[in-house]
Amino acid sequence: AAYFAHVLNGELPEAFQAVDPNRVSVAYFAVLSLDVLGARASVPTERAVIEWLYAQQVIPRGAGAGATGGFRGGPSAGEIAVDMAHLASTYTALATLLALGDNLVRVERNAVLLGVRSTQHADGAFSAYAGGEADMRFVFCAAAVGTLLGDREWSCLDHASTVAYIVSSVSYEGGIGLGPGQEAHGGSTFCGIAALSLLGALDALPSRAQTTRWCLQRQVTTGGFQGRANKDADTCYSYWIGASLALLEAADLVSARESSSFTCRCQYRLGGLCKQEGAPPDPLHSCLSLCGLALLGRFGLEPMEPALGITARAWALARSQCEH
């Protein structure tokens, strides 16, 4: 918990200065980890973090019905009046606010949903922002933002083309690539499966059995999971692949003891977790390692909502807000 509180206070080593434009996502990794640990009380600046997150909300310009909004990655770009929203930052901002117990009433809901819709391409893919790269990561973010904001009618996306894009990205092996014709990868497989689950379209997978088999084949002899064939195990895939298998109702087929053992061997003596033994710790791998352990029901960690990357407690809060 001390490691994540340290990260949340902005005390990152020089090697991580490159992620400063994505500071909202760094906050997400720290806050989610503390929530999984049941240690939110160790964040004495909780209210300040909430206010800081809302300060990254890109307020719609003008009062027109078509005004779009969202959240930016952090304050490093300067004045927010000339900045733009980023789809991944919008997802991580909403998820972090819920993890901190915020009710999202200050979110410009309609503008955010319009902002999401404005980044969708004709083939169903999504960009991080207008003119940005488009791939499966942002398809997941779009579906997650719509879910967290209770967009039951899916006004934020075209349902049919979104599902079609995901299905067209399933490889011959059963995994899912970042886009059509690309190599299957653990991260993009999670994004595709989670998005299909949120969209109520898991049955659209060409072969659930084949996709399940591909995911199970990613657990290697060290006990950890690799992101794709012929690669070393990496702790982050304990969540990406583990959550995929949970959504495919096949989590019981994971060798849980071996997976947990691999993750525990990747702890760093001064705090945090590493991608592999001997590597330095970082917020992303530290967070996803804990989330992977939580999926396995280990060490009394808070249960996860696998399709959304938040705890079950935070998801219950989001559902209660959508009902009012």
PDB file of C-alpha atoms in Angstrom:
ATOM      1  CA  ALA A   1       0.000   0.000   0.000  1.00  0.00           C
ATOM      2  CA  ALA A   2       2.883   2.371   0.773  1.00  0.00           C
ATOM      3  CA  TYR A   3       4.217   1.943  -2.769  1.00  0.00           C
ATOM      4  CA  PHE A   4       0.896   2.971  -4.335  1.00  0.00           C
ATOM      5  CA  ALA A   5       0.430   5.891  -1.928  1.00  0.00           C
ATOM      6  CA  HIS A   6       3.912   7.016  -2.986  1.00  0.00           C
ATOM      7  CA  VAL A   7       2.896   6.793  -6.673  1.00  0.00           C
ATOM      8  CA  LEU A   8      -0.338   8.680  -6.004  1.00  0.00           C
ATOM      9  CA  ASN A   9       1.608  11.561  -4.502  1.00  0.00           C
ATOM     10  CA  GLY A  10       3.323  11.989  -7.861  1.00  0.00           C
ATOM     11  CA  GLU A  11       6.698  10.786  -6.654  1.00  0.00           C
ATOM     12  CA  LEU A  12       7.747   8.821  -9.736  1.00  0.00           C
ATOM     13  CA  PRO A  13      11.364   8.112 -10.678  1.00  0.00           C
ATOM     14  CA  GLU A  14      12.986   9.891 -13.609  1.00  0.00           C
ATOM     15  CA  ALA A  15      12.496   6.837 -15.824  1.00  0.00           C
ATOM     16  CA  PHE A  16       8.741   7.395 -15.725  1.00  0.00           C
ATOM     17  CA  GLN A  17       8.743  11.041 -16.786  1.00  0.00           C
ATOM     18  CA  ALA A  18       7.647   9.953 -20.265  1.00  0.00           C
ATOM     19  CA  VAL A  19       4.242   8.908 -18.881  1.00  0.00           C
ATOM     20  CA  ASP A  20       3.505  12.374 -17.464  1.00  0.00           C
ATOM     21  CA  PRO A  21       0.958  13.146 -20.224  1.00  0.00           C
ATOM     22  CA  ASN A  22      -0.935  10.053 -19.009  1.00  0.00           C
ATOM     23  CA  ARG A  23      -0.938  10.948 -15.341  1.00  0.00           C
ATOM     24  CA  VAL A  24      -4.661  10.142 -15.024  1.00  0.00           C
ATOM     25  CA  SER A  25      -3.902   6.539 -15.957  1.00  0.00           C
ATOM     26  CA  VAL A  26      -1.047   6.391 -13.435  1.00  0.00           C
ATOM     27  CA  ALA A  27      -3.516   7.578 -10.783  1.00  0.00           C
ATOM     28  CA  TYR A  28      -5.892   4.821 -11.904  1.00  0.00           C
ATOM     29  CA  PHE A  29      -3.260   2.126 -11.344  1.00  0.00           C
ATOM     30  CA  ALA A  30      -2.473   3.471  -7.872  1.00  0.00           C
ATOM     31  CA  VAL A  31      -6.070   3.987  -6.713  1.00  0.00           C
ATOM     32  CA  LEU A  32      -7.332   0.683  -8.134  1.00  0.00           C
ATOM     33  CA  SER A  33      -4.493  -1.129  -6.381  1.00  0.00           C
ATOM     34  CA  LEU A  34      -5.362   0.470  -3.058  1.00  0.00           C
ATOM     35  CA  ASP A  35      -9.017  -0.441  -3.596  1.00  0.00           C
ATOM     36  CA  VAL A  36      -8.081  -4.059  -4.365  1.00  0.00           C
ATOM     37  CA  LEU A  37      -5.953  -4.115  -1.212  1.00  0.00           C
ATOM     38  CA  GLY A  38      -8.830  -2.684   0.833  1.00  0.00           C
ATOM     39  CA  ALA A  39      -6.491   0.171   1.737  1.00  0.00           C
ATOM     40  CA  ARG A  40      -8.262   3.288   0.466  1.00  0.00           C
ATOM     41  CA  ALA A  41      -7.944   4.704   3.973  1.00  0.00           C
ATOM     42  CA  SER A  42      -4.224   5.069   3.289  1.00  0.00           C
ATOM     43  CA  VAL A  43      -5.061   7.894   0.856  1.00  0.00           C
ATOM     44  CA  PRO A  44      -5.455  10.938   3.124  1.00  0.00           C
ATOM     45  CA  THR A  45      -5.669  13.146   0.022  1.00  0.00           C
ATOM     46  CA  GLU A  46      -8.679  11.319  -1.431  1.00  0.00           C
ATOM     47  CA  ARG A  47     -10.757  14.491  -1.832  1.00  0.00           C
ATOM     48  CA  ALA A  48      -7.812  16.281  -3.425  1.00  0.00           C
ATOM     49  CA  VAL A  49      -7.380  13.438  -5.936  1.00  0.00           C
ATOM     50  CA  ILE A  50     -11.072  13.640  -6.843  1.00  0.00           C
ATOM     51  CA  GLU A  51     -10.827  17.388  -7.388  1.00  0.00           C
ATOM     52  CA  TRP A  52      -7.678  16.948  -9.455  1.00  0.00           C
ATOM     53  CA  LEU A  53      -9.435  14.388 -11.658  1.00  0.00           C
ATOM     54  CA  TYR A  54     -12.381  16.707 -12.268  1.00  0.00           C
ATOM     55  CA  ALA A  55      -9.916  19.436 -13.175  1.00  0.00           C
ATOM     56  CA  GLN A  56      -8.901  17.206 -16.115  1.00  0.00           C
ATOM     57  CA  GLN A  57     -12.458  17.098 -17.457  1.00  0.00           C
ATOM     58  CA  VAL A  58     -12.635  18.781 -20.857  1.00  0.00           C
ATOM     59  CA  ILE A  59     -15.747  20.910 -20.576  1.00  0.00           C
ATOM     60  CA  PRO A  60     -17.813  21.130 -23.787  1.00  0.00           C
ATOM     61  CA  ARG A  61     -17.274  24.298 -25.762  1.00  0.00           C
ATOM     62  CA  GLY A  62     -20.569  26.044 -26.391  1.00  0.00           C
ATOM     63  CA  ALA A  63     -24.024  25.018 -25.262  1.00  0.00           C
ATOM     64  CA  GLY A  64     -25.077  23.178 -28.408  1.00  0.00           C
ATOM     65  CA  ALA A  65     -26.548  19.680 -28.307  1.00  0.00           C
ATOM     66  CA  GLY A  66     -23.557  18.385 -30.251  1.00  0.00           C
ATOM     67  CA  ALA A  67     -20.874  19.608 -27.843  1.00  0.00           C
ATOM     68  CA  THR A  68     -18.416  16.848 -26.910  1.00  0.00           C
ATOM     69  CA  GLY A  69     -16.351  16.264 -23.784  1.00  0.00           C
ATOM     70  CA  GLY A  70     -14.309  13.746 -21.821  1.00  0.00           C
ATOM     71  CA  PHE A  71     -11.109  13.728 -19.764  1.00  0.00           C
ATOM     72  CA  ARG A  72      -7.547  14.513 -20.774  1.00  0.00           C
ATOM     73  CA  GLY A  73      -4.500  12.599 -19.614  1.00  0.00           C
ATOM     74  CA  GLY A  74      -3.146  15.260 -17.273  1.00  0.00           C
ATOM     75  CA  PRO A  75      -2.258  18.931 -16.901  1.00  0.00           C
ATOM     76  CA  SER A  76       1.085  18.794 -18.714  1.00  0.00           C
ATOM     77  CA  ALA A  77      -0.453  20.034 -21.984  1.00  0.00           C
ATOM     78  CA  GLY A  78      -1.251  23.382 -20.384  1.00  0.00           C
ATOM     79  CA  GLU A  79      -4.553  25.245 -20.478  1.00  0.00           C
ATOM     80  CA  ILE A  80      -7.490  22.854 -20.603  1.00  0.00           C
ATOM     81  CA  ALA A  81      -9.398  25.271 -22.852  1.00  0.00           C
ATOM     82  CA  VAL A  82      -7.081  24.323 -25.728  1.00  0.00           C
ATOM     83  CA  ASP A  83      -6.739  20.639 -24.828  1.00  0.00           C
ATOM     84  CA  MET A  84      -8.778  17.666 -26.038  1.00  0.00           C
ATOM     85  CA  ALA A  85     -10.276  14.601 -24.409  1.00  0.00           C
ATOM     86  CA  HIS A  86      -8.595  11.204 -24.704  1.00  0.00           C
ATOM     87  CA  LEU A  87     -10.740   8.060 -24.725  1.00  0.00           C
ATOM     88  CA  ALA A  88      -8.427   5.963 -22.543  1.00  0.00           C
ATOM     89  CA  SER A  89      -8.052   8.811 -20.052  1.00  0.00           C
ATOM     90  CA  THR A  90     -11.823   9.211 -19.951  1.00  0.00           C
ATOM     91  CA  TYR A  91     -12.191   5.540 -19.022  1.00  0.00           C
ATOM     92  CA  THR A  92      -9.453   5.600 -16.375  1.00  0.00           C
ATOM     93  CA  ALA A  93     -10.751   8.875 -14.899  1.00  0.00           C
ATOM     94  CA  LEU A  94     -14.272   7.469 -14.466  1.00  0.00           C
ATOM     95  CA  ALA A  95     -12.953   4.188 -13.059  1.00  0.00           C
ATOM     96  CA  THR A  96     -10.714   6.053 -10.592  1.00  0.00           C
ATOM     97  CA  LEU A  97     -13.520   8.341  -9.439  1.00  0.00           C
ATOM     98  CA  LEU A  98     -15.708   5.311  -8.724  1.00  0.00           C
ATOM     99  CA  ALA A  99     -12.874   3.587  -6.864  1.00  0.00           C
ATOM    100  CA  LEU A 100     -12.620   6.705  -4.682  1.00  0.00           C
ATOM    101  CA  GLY A 101     -16.353   6.559  -3.911  1.00  0.00           C
ATOM    102  CA  ASP A 102     -17.383   9.479  -6.133  1.00  0.00           C
ATOM    103  CA  ASN A 103     -20.915   9.389  -7.582  1.00  0.00           C
ATOM    104  CA  LEU A 104     -19.987  10.919 -10.981  1.00  0.00           C
ATOM    105  CA  VAL A 105     -22.673  13.599 -10.683  1.00  0.00           C
ATOM    106  CA  ARG A 106     -20.205  16.228 -11.880  1.00  0.00           C
ATOM    107  CA  VAL A 107     -19.408  14.336 -15.064  1.00  0.00           C
ATOM    108  CA  GLU A 108     -20.769  16.015 -18.198  1.00  0.00           C
ATOM    109  CA  ARG A 109     -22.471  12.746 -19.120  1.00  0.00           C
ATOM    110  CA  ASN A 110     -24.100  13.648 -22.438  1.00  0.00           C
ATOM    111  CA  ALA A 111     -21.012  15.434 -23.694  1.00  0.00           C
ATOM    112  CA  VAL A 112     -18.792  12.483 -22.735  1.00  0.00           C
ATOM    113  CA  LEU A 113     -21.045  10.024 -24.570  1.00  0.00           C
ATOM    114  CA  LEU A 114     -21.067  12.277 -27.631  1.00  0.00           C
ATOM    115  CA  GLY A 115     -17.303  12.522 -27.380  1.00  0.00           C
ATOM    116  CA  VAL A 116     -17.007   8.751 -27.429  1.00  0.00           C
ATOM    117  CA  ARG A 117     -19.316   8.465 -30.440  1.00  0.00           C
ATOM    118  CA  SER A 118     -17.313  11.102 -32.321  1.00  0.00           C
ATOM    119  CA  THR A 119     -14.207   8.878 -32.236  1.00  0.00           C
ATOM    120  CA  GLN A 120     -15.827   5.843 -33.877  1.00  0.00           C
ATOM    121  CA  HIS A 121     -14.834   4.938 -37.432  1.00  0.00           C
ATOM    122  CA  ALA A 122     -17.054   3.523 -40.144  1.00  0.00           C
ATOM    123  CA  ASP A 123     -15.588   0.026 -39.639  1.00  0.00           C
ATOM    124  CA  GLY A 124     -16.506   0.062 -35.940  1.00  0.00           C
ATOM    125  CA  ALA A 125     -13.055   0.865 -34.543  1.00  0.00           C
ATOM    126  CA  PHE A 126     -12.412   3.763 -32.158  1.00  0.00           C
ATOM    127  CA  SER A 127      -9.610   6.319 -31.920  1.00  0.00           C
ATOM    128  CA  ALA A 128      -8.199   7.751 -28.720  1.00  0.00           C
ATOM    129  CA  TYR A 129      -9.151  11.189 -30.063  1.00  0.00           C
ATOM    130  CA  ALA A 130     -10.097  12.710 -33.415  1.00  0.00           C
ATOM    131  CA  GLY A 131      -7.343  11.838 -35.892  1.00  0.00           C
ATOM    132  CA  GLY A 132      -5.568   9.464 -33.489  1.00  0.00           C
ATOM    133  CA  GLU A 133      -4.671   5.812 -33.930  1.00  0.00           C
ATOM    134  CA  ALA A 134      -7.576   3.366 -33.863  1.00  0.00           C
ATOM    135  CA  ASP A 135      -7.494  -0.164 -32.449  1.00  0.00           C
ATOM    136  CA  MET A 136      -9.045  -2.627 -29.998  1.00  0.00           C
ATOM    137  CA  ARG A 137      -7.846  -0.775 -26.892  1.00  0.00           C
ATOM    138  CA  PHE A 138     -10.181   2.089 -27.600  1.00  0.00           C
ATOM    139  CA  VAL A 139     -13.080  -0.200 -28.540  1.00  0.00           C
ATOM    140  CA  PHE A 140     -12.881  -1.515 -24.983  1.00  0.00           C
ATOM    141  CA  CYS A 141     -12.619   2.005 -23.550  1.00  0.00           C
ATOM    142  CA  ALA A 142     -15.723   3.076 -25.483  1.00  0.00           C
ATOM    143  CA  ALA A 143     -17.777   0.125 -24.234  1.00  0.00           C
ATOM    144  CA  ALA A 144     -16.511   0.636 -20.670  1.00  0.00           C
ATOM    145  CA  VAL A 145     -17.304   4.368 -20.626  1.00  0.00           C
ATOM    146  CA  GLY A 146     -20.808   3.680 -21.917  1.00  0.00           C
ATOM    147  CA  THR A 147     -21.312   1.033 -19.245  1.00  0.00           C
ATOM    148  CA  LEU A 148     -19.959   3.141 -16.373  1.00  0.00           C
ATOM    149  CA  LEU A 149     -22.236   6.027 -17.376  1.00  0.00           C
ATOM    150  CA  GLY A 150     -25.306   3.802 -17.699  1.00  0.00           C
ATOM    151  CA  ASP A 151     -25.768   4.285 -21.432  1.00  0.00           C
ATOM    152  CA  ARG A 152     -28.280   1.458 -21.784  1.00  0.00           C
ATOM    153  CA  GLU A 153     -29.277   2.508 -25.305  1.00  0.00           C
ATOM    154  CA  TRP A 154     -25.631   2.564 -26.468  1.00  0.00           C
ATOM    155  CA  SER A 155     -25.902   6.084 -27.825  1.00  0.00           C
ATOM    156  CA  CYS A 156     -22.106   6.320 -27.559  1.00  0.00           C
ATOM    157  CA  LEU A 157     -21.453   3.741 -30.278  1.00  0.00           C
ATOM    158  CA  ASP A 158     -22.885   1.848 -33.199  1.00  0.00           C
ATOM    159  CA  HIS A 159     -23.481  -1.567 -31.651  1.00  0.00           C
ATOM    160  CA  ALA A 160     -23.496  -3.637 -34.836  1.00  0.00           C
ATOM    161  CA  SER A 161     -20.305  -2.238 -36.360  1.00  0.00           C
ATOM    162  CA  THR A 162     -18.492  -2.378 -33.000  1.00  0.00           C
ATOM    163  CA  VAL A 163     -19.260  -6.081 -32.609  1.00  0.00           C
ATOM    164  CA  ALA A 164     -18.358  -6.714 -36.263  1.00  0.00           C
ATOM    165  CA  TYR A 165     -14.970  -5.016 -35.818  1.00  0.00           C
ATOM    166  CA  ILE A 166     -14.137  -7.196 -32.812  1.00  0.00           C
ATOM    167  CA  VAL A 167     -15.205 -10.394 -34.559  1.00  0.00           C
ATOM    168  CA  SER A 168     -13.196  -9.478 -37.668  1.00  0.00           C
ATOM    169  CA  SER A 169     -10.106  -9.162 -35.445  1.00  0.00           C
ATOM    170  CA  VAL A 170     -10.268 -12.747 -34.148  1.00  0.00           C
ATOM    171  CA  SER A 171      -7.228 -14.599 -35.499  1.00  0.00           C
ATOM    172  CA  TYR A 172      -7.107 -18.120 -36.896  1.00  0.00           C
ATOM    173  CA  GLU A 173      -5.786 -19.217 -33.467  1.00  0.00           C
ATOM    174  CA  GLY A 174      -8.813 -17.891 -31.594  1.00  0.00           C
ATOM    175  CA  GLY A 175      -7.122 -14.929 -29.900  1.00  0.00           C
ATOM    176  CA  ILE A 176      -7.890 -11.326 -30.818  1.00  0.00           C
ATOM    177  CA  GLY A 177      -5.550  -8.801 -32.416  1.00  0.00           C
ATOM    178  CA  LEU A 178      -5.511  -5.021 -32.187  1.00  0.00           C
ATOM    179  CA  GLY A 179      -7.362  -5.010 -35.511  1.00  0.00           C
ATOM    180  CA  PRO A 180      -8.303  -7.232 -38.459  1.00  0.00           C
ATOM    181  CA  GLY A 181      -5.405  -9.335 -39.740  1.00  0.00           C
ATOM    182  CA  GLN A 182      -3.140  -8.569 -36.773  1.00  0.00           C
ATOM    183  CA  GLU A 183      -1.473 -11.058 -34.444  1.00  0.00           C
ATOM    184  CA  ALA A 184      -3.478 -12.275 -31.464  1.00  0.00           C
ATOM    185  CA  HIS A 185      -2.251 -10.703 -28.221  1.00  0.00           C
ATOM    186  CA  GLY A 186      -3.243 -11.025 -24.575  1.00  0.00           C
ATOM    187  CA  GLY A 187      -4.027  -7.348 -24.124  1.00  0.00           C
ATOM    188  CA  SER A 188      -6.141  -6.992 -27.246  1.00  0.00           C
ATOM    189  CA  THR A 189      -7.838 -10.321 -26.536  1.00  0.00           C
ATOM    190  CA  PHE A 190      -8.952  -8.970 -23.172  1.00  0.00           C
ATOM    191  CA  CYS A 191     -10.138  -5.729 -24.768  1.00  0.00           C
ATOM    192  CA  GLY A 192     -12.174  -7.584 -27.371  1.00  0.00           C
ATOM    193  CA  ILE A 193     -13.701 -10.126 -24.994  1.00  0.00           C
ATOM    194  CA  ALA A 194     -14.471  -7.525 -22.339  1.00  0.00           C
ATOM    195  CA  ALA A 195     -16.105  -5.246 -24.911  1.00  0.00           C
ATOM    196  CA  LEU A 196     -18.214  -8.101 -26.272  1.00  0.00           C
ATOM    197  CA  SER A 197     -19.235  -8.985 -22.718  1.00  0.00           C
ATOM    198  CA  LEU A 198     -20.253  -5.405 -21.929  1.00  0.00           C
ATOM    199  CA  LEU A 199     -22.172  -5.224 -25.216  1.00  0.00           C
ATOM    200  CA  GLY A 200     -23.992  -8.464 -24.427  1.00  0.00           C
ATOM    201  CA  ALA A 201     -22.474 -10.064 -27.521  1.00  0.00           C
ATOM    202  CA  LEU A 202     -20.068 -12.771 -26.333  1.00  0.00           C
ATOM    203  CA  ASP A 203     -21.999 -15.265 -28.417  1.00  0.00           C
ATOM    204  CA  ALA A 204     -20.699 -13.436 -31.508  1.00  0.00           C
ATOM    205  CA  LEU A 205     -17.269 -15.044 -30.985  1.00  0.00           C
ATOM    206  CA  PRO A 206     -16.687 -17.486 -33.859  1.00  0.00           C
ATOM    207  CA  SER A 207     -15.619 -20.190 -31.383  1.00  0.00           C
ATOM    208  CA  ARG A 208     -15.646 -19.630 -27.651  1.00  0.00           C
ATOM    209  CA  ALA A 209     -13.873 -22.960 -27.192  1.00  0.00           C
ATOM    210  CA  GLN A 210     -11.033 -21.953 -29.518  1.00  0.00           C
ATOM    211  CA  THR A 211     -10.614 -18.575 -27.823  1.00  0.00           C
ATOM    212  CA  THR A 212     -10.622 -20.263 -24.421  1.00  0.00           C
ATOM    213  CA  ARG A 213      -7.976 -22.722 -25.604  1.00  0.00           C
ATOM    214  CA  TRP A 214      -5.783 -19.892 -26.903  1.00  0.00           C
ATOM    215  CA  CYS A 215      -5.989 -18.129 -23.545  1.00  0.00           C
ATOM    216  CA  LEU A 216      -5.187 -21.296 -21.592  1.00  0.00           C
ATOM    217  CA  GLN A 217      -2.158 -21.922 -23.803  1.00  0.00           C
ATOM    218  CA  ARG A 218      -0.695 -18.610 -22.637  1.00  0.00           C
ATOM    219  CA  GLN A 219       0.113 -20.064 -19.187  1.00  0.00           C
ATOM    220  CA  VAL A 220       3.702 -21.302 -19.403  1.00  0.00           C
ATOM    221  CA  THR A 221       5.961 -23.532 -17.337  1.00  0.00           C
ATOM    222  CA  THR A 222       7.005 -20.732 -14.960  1.00  0.00           C
ATOM    223  CA  GLY A 223       3.366 -20.466 -13.866  1.00  0.00           C
ATOM    224  CA  GLY A 224       2.860 -17.006 -15.354  1.00  0.00           C
ATOM    225  CA  PHE A 225       1.083 -15.964 -18.522  1.00  0.00           C
ATOM    226  CA  GLN A 226       2.656 -14.736 -21.742  1.00  0.00           C
ATOM    227  CA  GLY A 227       1.036 -12.169 -24.026  1.00  0.00           C
ATOM    228  CA  ARG A 228       1.541 -14.221 -27.199  1.00  0.00           C
ATOM    229  CA  ALA A 229       3.226 -17.379 -28.364  1.00  0.00           C
ATOM    230  CA  ASN A 230       6.985 -17.786 -27.830  1.00  0.00           C
ATOM    231  CA  LYS A 231       7.265 -14.905 -25.360  1.00  0.00           C
ATOM    232  CA  ASP A 232       8.276 -14.890 -21.697  1.00  0.00           C
ATOM    233  CA  ALA A 233       5.678 -14.703 -18.952  1.00  0.00           C
ATOM    234  CA  ASP A 234       4.745 -11.215 -17.738  1.00  0.00           C
ATOM    235  CA  THR A 235       2.702 -10.451 -14.621  1.00  0.00           C
ATOM    236  CA  CYS A 236       0.297  -8.081 -16.381  1.00  0.00           C
ATOM    237  CA  TYR A 237      -1.163 -11.011 -18.334  1.00  0.00           C
ATOM    238  CA  SER A 238      -2.295 -12.649 -15.132  1.00  0.00           C
ATOM    239  CA  TYR A 239      -5.039 -10.050 -15.369  1.00  0.00           C
ATOM    240  CA  TRP A 240      -5.478  -9.639 -19.138  1.00  0.00           C
ATOM    241  CA  ILE A 241      -5.679 -13.395 -19.728  1.00  0.00           C
ATOM    242  CA  GLY A 242      -7.151 -14.202 -16.330  1.00  0.00           C
ATOM    243  CA  ALA A 243     -10.015 -11.747 -16.808  1.00  0.00           C
ATOM    244  CA  SER A 244     -10.603 -13.051 -20.333  1.00  0.00           C
ATOM    245  CA  LEU A 245     -10.954 -16.585 -18.999  1.00  0.00           C
ATOM    246  CA  ALA A 246     -13.256 -15.385 -16.215  1.00  0.00           C
ATOM    247  CA  LEU A 247     -15.528 -13.761 -18.808  1.00  0.00           C
ATOM    248  CA  LEU A 248     -15.405 -16.966 -20.865  1.00  0.00           C
ATOM    249  CA  GLU A 249     -16.441 -18.883 -17.723  1.00  0.00           C
ATOM    250  CA  ALA A 250     -13.221 -20.871 -17.766  1.00  0.00           C
ATOM    251  CA  ALA A 251     -11.286 -19.368 -14.847  1.00  0.00           C
ATOM    252  CA  ASP A 252     -11.374 -22.708 -13.026  1.00  0.00           C
ATOM    253  CA  LEU A 253      -9.082 -24.147 -15.705  1.00  0.00           C
ATOM    254  CA  VAL A 254      -6.189 -21.864 -14.693  1.00  0.00           C
ATOM    255  CA  SER A 255      -3.380 -23.361 -12.614  1.00  0.00           C
ATOM    256  CA  ALA A 256      -4.030 -20.862  -9.835  1.00  0.00           C
ATOM    257  CA  ARG A 257      -1.269 -21.891  -7.436  1.00  0.00           C
ATOM    258  CA  GLU A 258       1.406 -21.673 -10.130  1.00  0.00           C
ATOM    259  CA  SER A 259       0.118 -18.304 -11.360  1.00  0.00           C
ATOM    260  CA  SER A 260       0.098 -16.886  -7.832  1.00  0.00           C
ATOM    261  CA  SER A 261       3.576 -18.232  -7.175  1.00  0.00           C
ATOM    262  CA  PHE A 262       4.960 -16.557 -10.308  1.00  0.00           C
ATOM    263  CA  THR A 263       3.421 -13.217  -9.318  1.00  0.00           C
ATOM    264  CA  CYS A 264       4.737 -13.438  -5.766  1.00  0.00           C
ATOM    265  CA  ARG A 265       8.250 -14.104  -7.053  1.00  0.00           C
ATOM    266  CA  CYS A 266       8.014 -10.794  -8.929  1.00  0.00           C
ATOM    267  CA  GLN A 267       7.583  -8.673  -5.801  1.00  0.00           C
ATOM    268  CA  TYR A 268      10.212  -5.963  -5.380  1.00  0.00           C
ATOM    269  CA  ARG A 269      11.886  -5.774  -1.988  1.00  0.00           C
ATOM    270  CA  LEU A 270      11.190  -2.037  -1.620  1.00  0.00           C
ATOM    271  CA  GLY A 271       7.564  -2.236  -2.758  1.00  0.00           C
ATOM    272  CA  GLY A 272       5.602  -2.817  -5.933  1.00  0.00           C
ATOM    273  CA  LEU A 273       5.714  -5.684  -8.381  1.00  0.00           C
ATOM    274  CA  CYS A 274       7.694  -6.260 -11.561  1.00  0.00           C
ATOM    275  CA  LYS A 275       6.804  -7.664 -14.965  1.00  0.00           C
ATOM    276  CA  GLN A 276       9.344 -10.434 -14.441  1.00  0.00           C
ATOM    277  CA  GLU A 277      11.793 -11.474 -11.761  1.00  0.00           C
ATOM    278  CA  GLY A 278      14.704  -9.057 -11.584  1.00  0.00           C
ATOM    279  CA  ALA A 279      12.969  -6.213 -13.423  1.00  0.00           C
ATOM    280  CA  PRO A 280      12.196  -2.866 -11.720  1.00  0.00           C
ATOM    281  CA  PRO A 281       8.641  -2.302 -10.425  1.00  0.00           C
ATOM    282  CA  ASP A 282       6.202   0.033 -12.134  1.00  0.00           C
ATOM    283  CA  PRO A 283       2.598   1.135 -11.434  1.00  0.00           C
ATOM    284  CA  LEU A 284       1.009  -0.795 -14.329  1.00  0.00           C
ATOM    285  CA  HIS A 285       2.539  -4.183 -13.552  1.00  0.00           C
ATOM    286  CA  SER A 286       2.136  -3.682  -9.808  1.00  0.00           C
ATOM    287  CA  CYS A 287      -1.564  -2.964 -10.262  1.00  0.00           C
ATOM    288  CA  LEU A 288      -2.348  -5.705 -12.758  1.00  0.00           C
ATOM    289  CA  SER A 289      -0.434  -8.258 -10.703  1.00  0.00           C
ATOM    290  CA  LEU A 290      -2.719  -7.536  -7.755  1.00  0.00           C
ATOM    291  CA  CYS A 291      -5.803  -7.623  -9.977  1.00  0.00           C
ATOM    292  CA  GLY A 292      -4.716 -11.016 -11.298  1.00  0.00           C
ATOM    293  CA  LEU A 293      -4.327 -12.318  -7.751  1.00  0.00           C
ATOM    294  CA  ALA A 294      -7.748 -10.900  -6.867  1.00  0.00           C
ATOM    295  CA  LEU A 295      -9.310 -12.810  -9.767  1.00  0.00           C
ATOM    296  CA  LEU A 296      -7.841 -15.978  -8.263  1.00  0.00           C
ATOM    297  CA  GLY A 297      -9.353 -15.138  -4.877  1.00  0.00           C
ATOM    298  CA  ARG A 298      -5.948 -14.918  -3.207  1.00  0.00           C
ATOM    299  CA  PHE A 299      -4.793 -13.175  -0.033  1.00  0.00           C
ATOM    300  CA  GLY A 300      -8.178 -11.680   0.901  1.00  0.00           C
ATOM    301  CA  LEU A 301      -8.056  -9.132  -1.922  1.00  0.00           C
ATOM    302  CA  GLU A 302     -11.226  -7.345  -2.995  1.00  0.00           C
ATOM    303  CA  PRO A 303     -13.129  -9.154  -5.782  1.00  0.00           C
ATOM    304  CA  MET A 304     -12.784  -7.719  -9.279  1.00  0.00           C
ATOM    305  CA  GLU A 305     -15.380  -6.947 -11.945  1.00  0.00           C
ATOM    306  CA  PRO A 306     -13.333  -8.539 -14.768  1.00  0.00           C
ATOM    307  CA  ALA A 307     -14.965  -6.764 -17.721  1.00  0.00           C
ATOM    308  CA  LEU A 308     -14.409  -3.273 -16.330  1.00  0.00           C
ATOM    309  CA  GLY A 309     -11.068  -3.236 -14.528  1.00  0.00           C
ATOM    310  CA  ILE A 310     -12.581  -2.068 -11.238  1.00  0.00           C
ATOM    311  CA  THR A 311     -13.502  -3.799  -7.993  1.00  0.00           C
ATOM    312  CA  ALA A 312     -16.937  -5.305  -7.494  1.00  0.00           C
ATOM    313  CA  ARG A 313     -17.506  -2.656  -4.816  1.00  0.00           C
ATOM    314  CA  ALA A 314     -16.852   0.194  -7.254  1.00  0.00           C
ATOM    315  CA  TRP A 315     -19.076  -1.453  -9.872  1.00  0.00           C
ATOM    316  CA  ALA A 316     -21.897  -1.705  -7.326  1.00  0.00           C
ATOM    317  CA  LEU A 317     -21.549   2.046  -6.755  1.00  0.00           C
ATOM    318  CA  ALA A 318     -21.715   2.698 -10.516  1.00  0.00           C
ATOM    319  CA  ARG A 319     -24.851   0.571 -10.879  1.00  0.00           C
ATOM    320  CA  SER A 320     -26.548   2.340  -7.985  1.00  0.00           C
ATOM    321  CA  GLN A 321     -25.864   5.724  -9.577  1.00  0.00           C
ATOM    322  CA  CYS A 322     -27.255   4.575 -12.933  1.00  0.00           C
ATOM    323  CA  GLU A 323     -30.506   3.567 -11.257  1.00  0.00           C
ATOM    324  CA  HIS A 324     -31.157   7.092  -9.922  1.00  0.00           C
TER     325      HIS A 324
END
